[in-house]
mmCIF file of C-alpha atoms in Angstrom:
data_model
loop_
_atom_site.group_PDB
_atom_site.id
_atom_site.type_symbol
_atom_site.label_atom_id
_atom_site.label_comp_id
_atom_site.label_asym_id
_atom_site.label_seq_id
_atom_site.Cartn_x
_atom_site.Cartn_y
_atom_site.Cartn_z
ATOM 1 C CA MET A 1 2.187 73.821 -72.971
ATOM 2 C CA HIS A 2 3.922 75.276 -75.913
ATOM 3 C CA ILE A 3 7.232 77.091 -75.121
ATOM 4 C CA PRO A 4 8.525 79.218 -78.056
ATOM 5 C CA PRO A 5 12.253 77.489 -78.686
ATOM 6 C CA PRO A 6 13.691 80.841 -78.144
ATOM 7 C CA VAL A 7 13.366 80.369 -74.719
ATOM 8 C CA PRO A 8 15.010 76.946 -73.836
ATOM 9 C CA PHE A 9 17.557 78.214 -76.436
ATOM 10 C CA ALA A 10 18.188 81.363 -74.388
ATOM 11 C CA ALA A 11 18.263 79.409 -71.020
ATOM 12 C CA ALA A 12 20.757 76.991 -72.126
ATOM 13 C CA TRP A 13 22.981 79.858 -73.608
ATOM 14 C CA LEU A 14 23.132 81.491 -70.345
ATOM 15 C CA THR A 15 23.634 78.523 -68.621
ATOM 16 C CA GLN A 16 26.591 77.827 -70.699
ATOM 17 C CA ARG A 17 27.956 81.197 -69.624
ATOM 18 C CA LEU A 18 27.324 80.233 -65.998
ATOM 19 C CA LEU A 19 29.350 76.905 -66.151
ATOM 20 C CA SER A 20 32.125 78.491 -68.334
ATOM 21 C CA ARG A 21 32.592 81.712 -66.379
ATOM 22 C CA ARG A 22 36.052 81.987 -64.844
ATOM 23 C CA LYS A 23 36.207 81.427 -60.927
ATOM 24 C CA LYS A 24 37.397 84.406 -59.182
ATOM 25 C CA GLY A 25 41.369 84.534 -59.173
ATOM 26 C CA ALA A 26 41.454 81.543 -61.481
ATOM 27 C CA PRO A 27 43.960 82.069 -64.711
ATOM 28 C CA GLU A 28 42.185 82.896 -67.875
ATOM 29 C CA ARG A 29 41.567 79.647 -69.875
ATOM 30 C CA LYS A 30 43.129 79.808 -73.063
ATOM 31 C CA VAL A 31 41.126 78.319 -75.859
ATOM 32 C CA PRO A 32 43.072 76.613 -78.562
ATOM 33 C CA ALA A 33 42.569 78.385 -82.030
ATOM 34 C CA VAL A 34 41.732 74.837 -83.358
ATOM 35 C CA ALA A 35 38.365 74.947 -80.682
ATOM 36 C CA LYS A 36 37.615 78.593 -81.830
ATOM 37 C CA LEU A 37 37.880 77.708 -85.315
ATOM 38 C CA ALA A 38 35.502 74.682 -85.130
ATOM 39 C CA ALA A 39 32.929 77.036 -83.177
ATOM 40 C CA VAL A 40 33.109 79.154 -86.281
ATOM 41 C CA GLY A 41 32.423 76.441 -88.425
ATOM 42 C CA VAL A 42 29.687 74.657 -86.446
ATOM 43 C CA ALA A 43 28.305 78.370 -86.174
ATOM 44 C CA GLY A 44 28.397 78.812 -90.034
ATOM 45 C CA VAL A 45 26.451 75.780 -90.700
ATOM 46 C CA SER A 46 24.072 76.001 -87.998
ATOM 47 C CA ALA A 47 23.125 79.480 -89.328
ATOM 48 C CA THR A 48 22.869 78.276 -92.817
ATOM 49 C CA MET A 49 20.737 75.486 -91.880
ATOM 50 C CA MET A 50 18.326 77.654 -90.361
ATOM 51 C CA ALA A 51 18.369 80.506 -92.893
ATOM 52 C CA GLY A 52 17.762 77.569 -95.488
ATOM 53 C CA THR A 53 14.838 76.425 -93.516
ATOM 54 C CA PHE A 54 13.112 79.698 -93.401
ATOM 55 C CA ALA A 55 13.801 79.991 -97.298
ATOM 56 C CA GLN A 56 12.225 76.668 -97.962
ATOM 57 C CA TYR A 57 9.346 77.192 -95.719
ATOM 58 C CA ARG A 58 8.803 80.760 -97.382
ATOM 59 C CA LEU A 59 9.119 79.181 -100.911
ATOM 60 C CA GLY A 60 6.472 76.580 -99.587
ATOM 61 C CA ASP A 61 3.980 79.050 -98.557
ATOM 62 C CA THR A 62 3.695 77.338 -94.941
ATOM 63 C CA THR A 63 4.627 78.847 -91.380
ATOM 64 C CA VAL A 64 7.655 78.311 -89.427
ATOM 65 C CA ASP A 65 5.457 78.665 -86.193
ATOM 66 C CA PRO A 66 6.141 76.007 -83.548
ATOM 67 C CA ILE A 67 3.378 76.908 -81.366
ATOM 68 C CA ARG A 68 0.526 76.798 -84.056
ATOM 69 C CA PRO A 69 1.742 73.524 -86.432
ATOM 70 C CA ASP A 70 -2.071 73.038 -87.209
ATOM 71 C CA ARG A 71 -1.348 76.163 -89.745
ATOM 72 C CA THR A 72 1.143 73.874 -91.856
ATOM 73 C CA SER A 73 -0.043 74.278 -95.215
ATOM 74 C CA ALA A 74 2.557 72.159 -96.953
ATOM 75 C CA LEU A 75 5.022 69.621 -96.047
ATOM 76 C CA ILE A 76 8.540 70.587 -96.626
ATOM 77 C CA VAL A 77 10.922 67.919 -97.422
ATOM 78 C CA THR A 78 13.384 69.721 -99.348
ATOM 79 C CA GLY A 79 16.411 71.804 -98.372
ATOM 80 C CA PRO A 80 17.758 70.894 -94.795
ATOM 81 C CA ASN A 81 14.645 69.123 -94.529
ATOM 82 C CA ARG A 82 16.488 66.345 -96.553
ATOM 83 C CA ILE A 83 18.784 65.463 -93.546
ATOM 84 C CA THR A 84 16.516 66.490 -90.308
ATOM 85 C CA ARG A 85 12.997 66.694 -89.534
ATOM 86 C CA ASN A 86 13.778 69.584 -87.378
ATOM 87 C CA PRO A 87 16.557 71.650 -88.869
ATOM 88 C CA ILE A 88 15.776 74.866 -87.117
ATOM 89 C CA TYR A 89 16.013 72.944 -83.471
ATOM 90 C CA VAL A 90 19.308 71.265 -84.934
ATOM 91 C CA GLY A 91 20.567 74.691 -85.916
ATOM 92 C CA PHE A 92 19.728 75.797 -82.069
ATOM 93 C CA ALA A 93 21.565 73.119 -80.737
ATOM 94 C CA GLY A 94 24.526 73.686 -83.341
ATOM 95 C CA LEU A 95 24.873 77.180 -82.215
ATOM 96 C CA LEU A 96 25.078 75.950 -78.527
ATOM 97 C CA THR A 97 27.661 73.501 -79.581
ATOM 98 C CA ALA A 98 29.682 76.187 -81.149
ATOM 99 C CA HIS A 99 29.137 78.383 -78.099
ATOM 100 C CA ALA A 100 30.550 75.583 -75.885
ATOM 101 C CA LEU A 101 33.605 75.263 -78.240
ATOM 102 C CA TRP A 102 34.244 79.166 -78.299
ATOM 103 C CA ARG A 103 34.534 78.965 -74.471
ATOM 104 C CA GLY A 104 36.438 76.121 -74.377
ATOM 105 C CA SER A 105 34.239 74.486 -71.739
ATOM 106 C CA VAL A 106 33.476 70.919 -71.835
ATOM 107 C CA SER A 107 30.776 71.439 -69.041
ATOM 108 C CA SER A 108 29.108 73.895 -71.670
ATOM 109 C CA LEU A 109 28.055 71.388 -73.548
ATOM 110 C CA LEU A 110 25.449 69.859 -70.938
ATOM 111 C CA PRO A 111 22.956 72.620 -71.663
ATOM 112 C CA VAL A 112 22.925 71.481 -75.328
ATOM 113 C CA ALA A 113 21.571 67.915 -74.187
ATOM 114 C CA GLY A 114 19.286 70.091 -71.968
ATOM 115 C CA PHE A 115 17.979 72.045 -74.869
ATOM 116 C CA MET A 116 17.204 68.894 -76.771
ATOM 117 C CA ALA A 117 15.362 67.317 -73.931
ATOM 118 C CA ALA A 118 13.430 70.590 -73.220
ATOM 119 C CA VAL A 119 12.141 70.830 -77.026
ATOM 120 C CA THR A 120 11.376 67.137 -77.520
ATOM 121 C CA PRO A 121 7.982 67.395 -76.051
ATOM 122 C CA GLN A 122 7.351 70.461 -78.434
ATOM 123 C CA ILE A 123 8.623 68.404 -81.570
ATOM 124 C CA GLU A 124 6.197 65.662 -80.299
ATOM 125 C CA GLN A 125 3.245 67.818 -80.504
ATOM 126 C CA GLU A 126 4.307 69.054 -84.028
ATOM 127 C CA GLU A 127 5.014 65.656 -85.246
ATOM 128 C CA ASP A 128 1.487 64.653 -84.027
ATOM 129 C CA ALA A 129 -0.133 67.726 -86.155
ATOM 130 C CA LEU A 130 1.996 66.984 -89.112
ATOM 131 C CA MET A 131 0.800 63.480 -89.090
ATOM 132 C CA THR A 132 -3.113 64.365 -88.559
ATOM 133 C CA SER A 133 -2.394 67.049 -91.484
ATOM 134 C CA PHE A 134 -0.468 64.687 -94.178
ATOM 135 C CA GLY A 135 -0.895 61.290 -93.014
ATOM 136 C CA ARG A 136 0.668 58.873 -95.020
ATOM 137 C CA GLY A 137 3.134 61.298 -96.880
ATOM 138 C CA TYR A 138 4.374 62.560 -93.362
ATOM 139 C CA ALA A 139 4.461 58.845 -91.989
ATOM 140 C CA ARG A 140 6.733 57.926 -95.095
ATOM 141 C CA TYR A 141 9.064 60.992 -94.397
ATOM 142 C CA VAL A 142 9.115 60.065 -90.946
ATOM 143 C CA LYS A 143 10.654 56.462 -92.025
ATOM 144 C CA ARG A 144 13.407 58.455 -94.177
ATOM 145 C CA VAL A 145 14.463 61.384 -92.408
ATOM 146 C CA PRO A 146 15.636 61.347 -88.638
ATOM 147 C CA ARG A 147 14.130 63.739 -86.078
ATOM 148 C CA TRP A 148 17.872 64.948 -85.201
ATOM 149 C CA LEU A 149 21.076 64.205 -87.050
ATOM 150 C CA GLY A 150 21.800 60.503 -88.317
ATOM 151 C CA ARG A 151 21.334 57.829 -85.613
ATOM 152 C CA LEU A 152 20.473 60.509 -82.881
ATOM 153 C CA GLY A 153 16.984 60.728 -84.729
#
């Protein structure tokens, strides 16, 4: 079953809000300025990664539709795809991380892991389609570039 990535992203975002909301009668949470600054930085990098990915796919005249990976007409290995095989998903996870930082809630990081777990089956389906379409070229790319980032791939 294909679930569009914005659905688990929205579910994780809402869960973060629920986990981090102030309890009735509790004092307002003071989020350190450094946490808010980090949130802005992470959000900026994440949004830039996602925008760069959309631009690369457009230039490569291929689809970004995760529901129809069989329509992929080119294997994009430049831009953000040089550091992760899934820059849009990494961007979504980054935006969720930024949201948790902004809210100053450690428990709000849990939905980030939930989002990553929720989209992994979709990623696996996309990888199968890319392997079918691009064979050895995609296999070499998989060996070189992590699924997520660094050792998390």
